[in-house]
XYZ file of C-alpha atoms in Angstrom:
415
model
C -30.451 86.449 51.614
C -28.546 89.314 49.958
C -31.095 91.832 51.194
C -30.878 90.400 54.715
C -27.091 90.666 54.682
C -27.361 94.217 53.401
C -29.783 95.107 56.185
C -27.446 93.650 58.799
C -24.512 95.480 57.236
C -26.370 98.783 57.149
C -27.429 98.482 60.790
C -23.905 97.510 61.832
C -22.415 100.407 59.860
C -24.917 102.841 61.400
C -24.200 101.642 64.927
C -20.462 101.689 64.337
C -20.655 105.148 62.755
C -22.742 106.533 65.608
C -20.319 105.147 68.187
C -17.192 106.275 66.335
C -18.291 109.709 65.164
C -20.802 110.739 67.846
C -20.254 108.851 71.118
C -16.448 108.736 71.086
C -16.025 112.442 70.248
C -18.396 113.338 73.078
C -16.424 111.232 75.528
C -13.076 112.566 74.334
C -11.876 109.250 72.928
C -12.188 109.987 69.198
C -9.044 108.777 67.407
C -9.363 111.041 64.383
C -6.328 113.160 63.541
C -8.394 116.162 62.325
C -5.250 117.964 61.151
C -6.953 119.267 58.003
C -9.629 120.966 60.075
C -6.951 123.126 61.676
C -6.746 125.146 58.443
C -10.524 125.692 58.473
C -10.510 126.779 62.106
C -7.601 129.121 61.440
C -9.464 130.656 58.493
C -12.595 131.179 60.595
C -10.613 132.985 63.304
C -8.752 135.043 60.698
C -12.034 136.287 59.216
C -13.352 137.026 62.699
C -10.206 138.998 63.546
C -10.064 140.863 60.253
C -6.838 139.221 59.070
C -6.064 137.121 55.995
C -7.035 133.427 56.083
C -4.017 132.775 53.829
C -1.394 134.082 56.250
C -0.327 130.521 57.116
C -0.532 129.150 53.575
C 2.743 127.677 52.387
C 3.675 126.009 49.124
C 7.181 124.879 49.970
C 6.115 121.217 50.291
C 4.373 119.205 47.625
C 1.261 118.781 49.811
C 1.231 122.454 50.925
C 0.044 123.803 54.262
C -2.634 126.171 55.485
C -5.966 127.292 54.050
C -6.227 127.058 50.254
C -9.941 127.464 49.479
C -11.454 130.583 47.845
C -12.251 133.563 50.111
C -15.970 132.737 50.050
C -15.216 129.434 51.791
C -13.493 131.328 54.588
C -16.585 133.504 54.978
C -18.787 130.396 55.164
C -16.556 128.991 57.904
C -16.704 132.233 59.945
C -19.400 130.998 62.436
C -16.985 128.364 63.754
C -15.043 131.144 65.466
C -17.939 131.619 67.893
C -17.306 128.151 69.347
C -14.612 126.799 71.610
C -11.917 124.637 70.036
C -13.564 121.424 71.277
C -17.020 122.369 70.005
C -15.619 123.545 66.702
C -14.327 120.055 66.056
C -17.505 118.358 67.289
C -19.840 120.555 65.252
C -17.701 120.244 62.145
C -17.480 116.453 62.475
C -21.247 116.183 62.784
C -21.820 118.525 59.849
C -19.480 116.365 57.766
C -21.189 113.166 58.935
C -24.664 114.534 58.222
C -23.559 115.792 54.812
C -22.057 112.401 53.939
C -25.153 110.433 54.908
C -27.532 112.981 53.396
C -25.592 113.095 50.142
C -25.417 109.302 49.947
C -29.153 108.835 50.534
C -30.086 111.545 48.010
C -27.714 110.052 45.434
C -28.992 106.517 45.944
C -32.636 107.550 45.731
C -31.945 109.605 42.615
C -29.911 107.041 40.678
C -30.532 103.485 41.844
C -33.597 101.479 40.746
C -36.644 102.043 42.945
C -36.915 98.308 43.685
C -33.522 98.308 45.409
C -33.133 98.955 49.175
C -31.600 102.317 48.367
C -31.399 103.865 51.832
C -29.735 100.794 53.322
C -27.247 100.709 50.464
C -26.511 104.408 50.971
C -25.891 104.081 54.703
C -23.704 101.005 54.346
C -21.566 102.377 51.507
C -21.218 105.871 52.981
C -19.891 104.543 56.280
C -17.585 101.888 54.797
C -16.184 103.570 51.650
C -12.685 104.735 52.722
C -12.505 107.927 50.606
C -15.752 108.989 52.300
C -14.816 108.153 55.884
C -11.312 109.583 55.418
C -12.971 112.990 55.420
C -14.506 112.299 58.818
C -11.256 111.097 60.358
C -9.324 114.124 59.123
C -11.983 116.843 59.259
C -12.106 117.698 55.569
C -14.685 119.639 53.568
C -15.382 117.153 50.786
C -18.560 115.662 52.249
C -20.167 119.119 52.267
C -19.415 119.457 48.544
C -20.720 115.899 48.084
C -24.042 116.916 49.616
C -24.279 119.966 47.348
C -23.553 117.805 44.290
C -26.228 115.327 45.380
C -28.780 118.121 45.773
C -27.848 119.512 42.356
C -28.152 116.012 40.870
C -31.646 115.621 42.313
C -32.687 118.967 40.829
C -31.068 118.099 37.505
C -33.167 114.947 37.252
C -36.402 116.604 38.387
C -35.996 119.592 36.074
C -35.448 122.305 38.684
C -33.002 124.062 36.413
C -32.248 127.304 38.206
C -31.983 125.739 41.646
C -29.617 123.091 40.277
C -27.405 125.798 38.780
C -27.437 127.947 41.912
C -26.355 124.992 44.044
C -23.514 124.266 41.615
C -22.523 127.948 41.742
C -22.355 127.828 45.534
C -20.319 124.600 45.418
C -17.915 126.200 42.935
C -17.623 129.226 45.217
C -16.426 126.954 48.020
C -14.284 124.667 45.886
C -13.704 125.657 42.269
C -13.902 122.197 40.646
C -17.752 121.923 40.449
C -17.735 124.713 37.854
C -17.152 121.896 35.326
C -20.742 120.767 35.841
C -22.068 124.044 34.495
C -20.932 122.754 31.099
C -23.461 119.938 31.477
C -26.228 122.521 31.841
C -24.988 124.442 28.792
C -24.861 121.296 26.683
C -28.315 120.335 27.944
C -29.566 123.642 26.568
C -30.345 125.151 29.958
C -28.842 128.538 29.098
C -30.701 130.581 31.695
C -29.841 128.068 34.385
C -26.186 128.109 33.347
C -26.175 131.903 33.547
C -27.745 131.641 37.011
C -24.925 129.316 38.009
C -22.302 131.709 36.670
C -24.015 134.616 38.432
C -24.066 132.659 41.693
C -20.383 131.893 41.354
C -19.690 135.563 40.672
C -21.761 136.467 43.724
C -19.582 134.229 45.905
C -16.526 136.100 44.621
C -18.225 139.418 45.409
C -19.119 138.213 48.893
C -15.517 137.220 49.486
C -14.291 140.633 48.347
C -16.933 142.440 50.384
C -16.231 140.508 53.557
C -12.443 140.240 53.354
C -11.418 143.010 50.989
C -9.864 142.969 47.536
C -6.263 142.480 48.758
C -7.182 139.074 50.229
C -8.851 137.937 47.016
C -5.934 139.250 44.971
C -3.518 137.327 47.206
C -5.556 134.160 46.642
C -5.570 134.645 42.861
C -1.899 135.581 42.519
C -0.196 133.556 45.265
C -2.392 130.621 46.335
C -4.130 129.539 43.128
C -0.906 129.326 41.067
C 0.556 126.972 43.666
C -2.526 124.776 43.483
C -2.236 124.623 39.696
C 1.416 123.589 39.534
C 2.758 120.131 38.634
C 1.895 117.712 41.431
C 2.669 113.993 41.363
C 2.092 113.247 45.043
C 0.676 109.749 45.464
C -2.690 110.997 46.777
C -3.316 113.228 43.744
C -5.793 111.391 41.508
C -6.051 113.768 38.547
C -4.486 113.596 35.086
C -1.923 116.012 36.501
C -0.980 113.488 39.166
C -0.973 110.526 36.799
C 1.253 112.248 34.213
C 3.748 113.534 36.770
C 4.045 110.134 38.430
C 4.776 108.577 35.043
C 7.750 110.921 34.778
C 8.632 110.701 38.510
C 8.241 114.470 38.613
C 7.149 116.574 41.621
C 6.303 113.520 43.672
C 8.087 113.984 47.002
C 9.392 117.502 46.448
C 8.440 120.509 44.344
C 10.438 120.185 41.129
C 10.982 122.837 38.494
C 7.923 123.303 36.240
C 7.829 121.042 33.201
C 6.169 122.594 30.159
C 5.730 119.296 28.345
C 4.305 117.438 31.339
C 1.919 120.301 32.008
C 1.006 120.240 28.316
C 0.263 116.508 28.312
C -1.913 116.782 31.438
C -3.738 119.771 29.945
C -4.331 117.921 26.671
C -5.759 114.921 28.521
C -8.024 117.255 30.493
C -9.249 118.986 27.329
C -9.974 115.653 25.653
C -11.874 114.514 28.745
C -13.956 117.681 28.848
C -14.591 117.339 25.108
C -15.843 113.787 25.599
C -18.255 115.058 28.256
C -19.481 117.778 25.893
C -20.411 115.255 23.208
C -21.952 112.794 25.695
C -24.521 115.211 27.122
C -27.525 115.930 24.917
C -30.661 118.054 24.885
C -32.708 115.288 23.283
C -35.145 113.137 25.220
C -33.483 110.611 27.490
C -34.463 108.362 30.357
C -33.907 109.319 33.970
C -31.044 106.826 34.234
C -29.365 108.360 31.191
C -29.714 111.844 32.647
C -28.202 110.593 35.857
C -25.278 109.177 33.904
C -24.794 112.548 32.173
C -24.461 114.311 35.510
C -22.248 111.525 36.866
C -19.941 111.850 33.851
C -19.629 115.532 34.734
C -18.678 114.649 38.315
C -16.071 112.140 37.122
C -14.613 114.630 34.663
C -14.447 117.131 37.529
C -12.274 114.686 39.459
C -9.860 114.041 36.605
C -9.285 117.437 34.992
C -8.363 119.575 37.986
C -4.817 120.105 39.116
C -5.376 118.379 42.469
C -7.926 115.845 43.702
C -6.622 114.126 46.808
C -7.815 110.608 47.581
C -10.666 111.708 49.932
C -12.133 113.867 47.130
C -13.065 110.550 45.512
C -16.073 110.385 47.797
C -17.698 112.062 44.768
C -17.071 108.926 42.717
C -20.036 107.397 44.557
C -22.228 109.469 42.222
C -20.691 107.814 39.162
C -20.857 104.324 40.668
C -24.541 104.720 41.521
C -25.324 106.188 38.094
C -23.572 103.326 36.305
C -25.501 100.746 38.313
C -28.768 102.561 37.651
C -28.090 102.741 33.922
C -27.018 99.095 33.733
C -30.643 97.935 34.008
C -31.336 99.562 30.613
C -28.283 98.374 28.764
C -28.215 94.640 27.982
C -24.672 93.480 27.249
C -23.245 96.951 27.856
C -24.996 96.839 31.215
C -22.568 94.133 32.284
C -19.685 96.454 31.423
C -21.306 99.172 33.541
C -21.685 96.803 36.484
C -18.137 95.536 36.062
C -16.522 98.963 35.836
C -18.507 100.379 38.741
C -17.706 97.339 40.895
C -14.033 97.622 39.991
C -14.085 101.300 40.962
C -15.844 100.578 44.243
C -13.403 97.813 45.196
C -10.255 99.286 43.692
C -10.700 102.811 45.021
C -12.287 101.741 48.281
C -10.879 98.416 49.430
C -7.492 98.389 47.686
C -6.891 102.135 47.900
C -8.083 102.334 51.486
C -5.907 99.430 52.603
C -2.878 100.915 50.859
C -3.314 104.322 52.451
C -3.832 102.751 55.870
C -0.569 100.850 55.477
C 1.523 103.697 54.029
C 3.765 105.819 56.208
C 6.105 108.651 55.316
C 9.112 106.537 56.230
C 7.740 103.615 54.235
C 7.262 105.786 51.152
C 10.800 107.086 51.562
C 12.148 103.545 51.732
C 10.344 102.575 48.522
C 11.624 105.749 46.842
C 15.218 104.557 47.191
C 14.516 101.091 45.794
C 14.162 99.659 42.274
C 10.369 99.337 42.497
C 9.754 103.081 42.941
C 8.431 103.727 39.408
C 6.092 100.739 39.534
C 4.894 101.816 42.970
C 4.061 105.273 41.639
C 2.018 103.827 38.786
C 0.102 101.640 41.219
C -0.741 104.819 43.135
C -2.648 106.023 40.042
C -5.178 103.174 40.377
C -8.104 105.363 41.580
C -7.706 107.786 38.674
C -7.357 104.937 36.162
C -10.482 103.206 37.481
C -12.406 106.484 37.443
C -11.339 107.065 33.841
C -12.364 103.522 32.884
C -15.775 104.000 34.490
C -16.140 107.292 32.629
C -15.343 105.631 29.286
C -17.958 102.912 29.851
C -20.611 105.471 30.809
C -19.769 107.599 27.775
C -20.153 104.537 25.543
C -23.507 103.748 27.129
C -24.726 107.267 26.366
C -23.989 107.000 22.639
C -27.181 107.050 20.522
C -26.446 103.592 19.082
C -25.973 102.093 22.540
C -29.115 103.784 23.831
C -31.370 102.181 21.185
C -32.923 99.311 23.087
C -36.425 98.007 23.896
C -35.852 98.593 27.591
C -34.997 102.225 26.952
C -38.031 102.626 24.711
C -40.288 101.300 27.428
C -38.680 103.644 29.956
C -39.261 106.645 27.697
C -42.859 105.568 27.170
C -43.439 105.714 30.904
């Protein structure tokens, strides 16, 4: 019965997704806002015209405006300038949709048990998980990074070391955060692969300089990146930086003066989180599910330790949820904790978080800000980050040598 319901759900999600993201855009009735794509289109035209993609970047508001990705990302977006405005949006939407579905299927096949209907699960979850579909409605880049992470995950599990590292280097060249996953390769003992990843990342920097010139890269490093790394407690920011600043009601609606101690607390939490990842990954023999959990821990750490990870970036949490479910089959009593934490993350981040964001308006947030429940509201906004951290803790516990000693694991290693 469950499999039948899943099949019906997957078919319904596929039909609904095709109608919403393919048919409606073609007929001109797509309701997506696509405001975030405007920065990508502007960057593509700036590169084509030989001007800076950061000319419209502004940090006066807490959410910022304009293009804020590394120069290499602007170079990658350059082909969009060959298309009309309408076809830019259509092509980008379909790239994002294809990347989302491709990444979900690759992730499910890599991490979930082979006896599960993995493709149907992937299609259903990808098209109903709000942080994932948010990217399609607003034209964001996160599903492309999600696909690259899924490809790197697949190579990590199959032992294609250099290719895994190169993909991570390219992802980091587009959006810096995936550089965290190179630490997983170092801890695994894949030194040459890690160097290949670093070299690939350096190559993306060189490409950006070669295509746009050093002044553009210098402007990004000295004017854009510092703004991205400042205190930011906006309700969509699901990093330790966001959680800590919301606790202190700092830099939530407006850009407040820098706080050394808040920045220090967020940095300390990030360092502890990275340290926990370092000790969780191992070069010793492990099952495929354990290796998947290692990589997924890296993805979750990536979400938490950066300065900014807006709600739609949590499409990457699907990697951790799938890894936890895959590992649960090897973990007896701890397996129930893995299932519970991954289910809580899926429901809390997806259903609760998605419903909250759909209901929130700027005026509504302003009204809450003037009332007595403002502090409690801000803490509730940290739910995705808290659930991601809880899932990370459970996975880290499951990867401890003592927790890994089980008959099921021994049988898996024997295979």
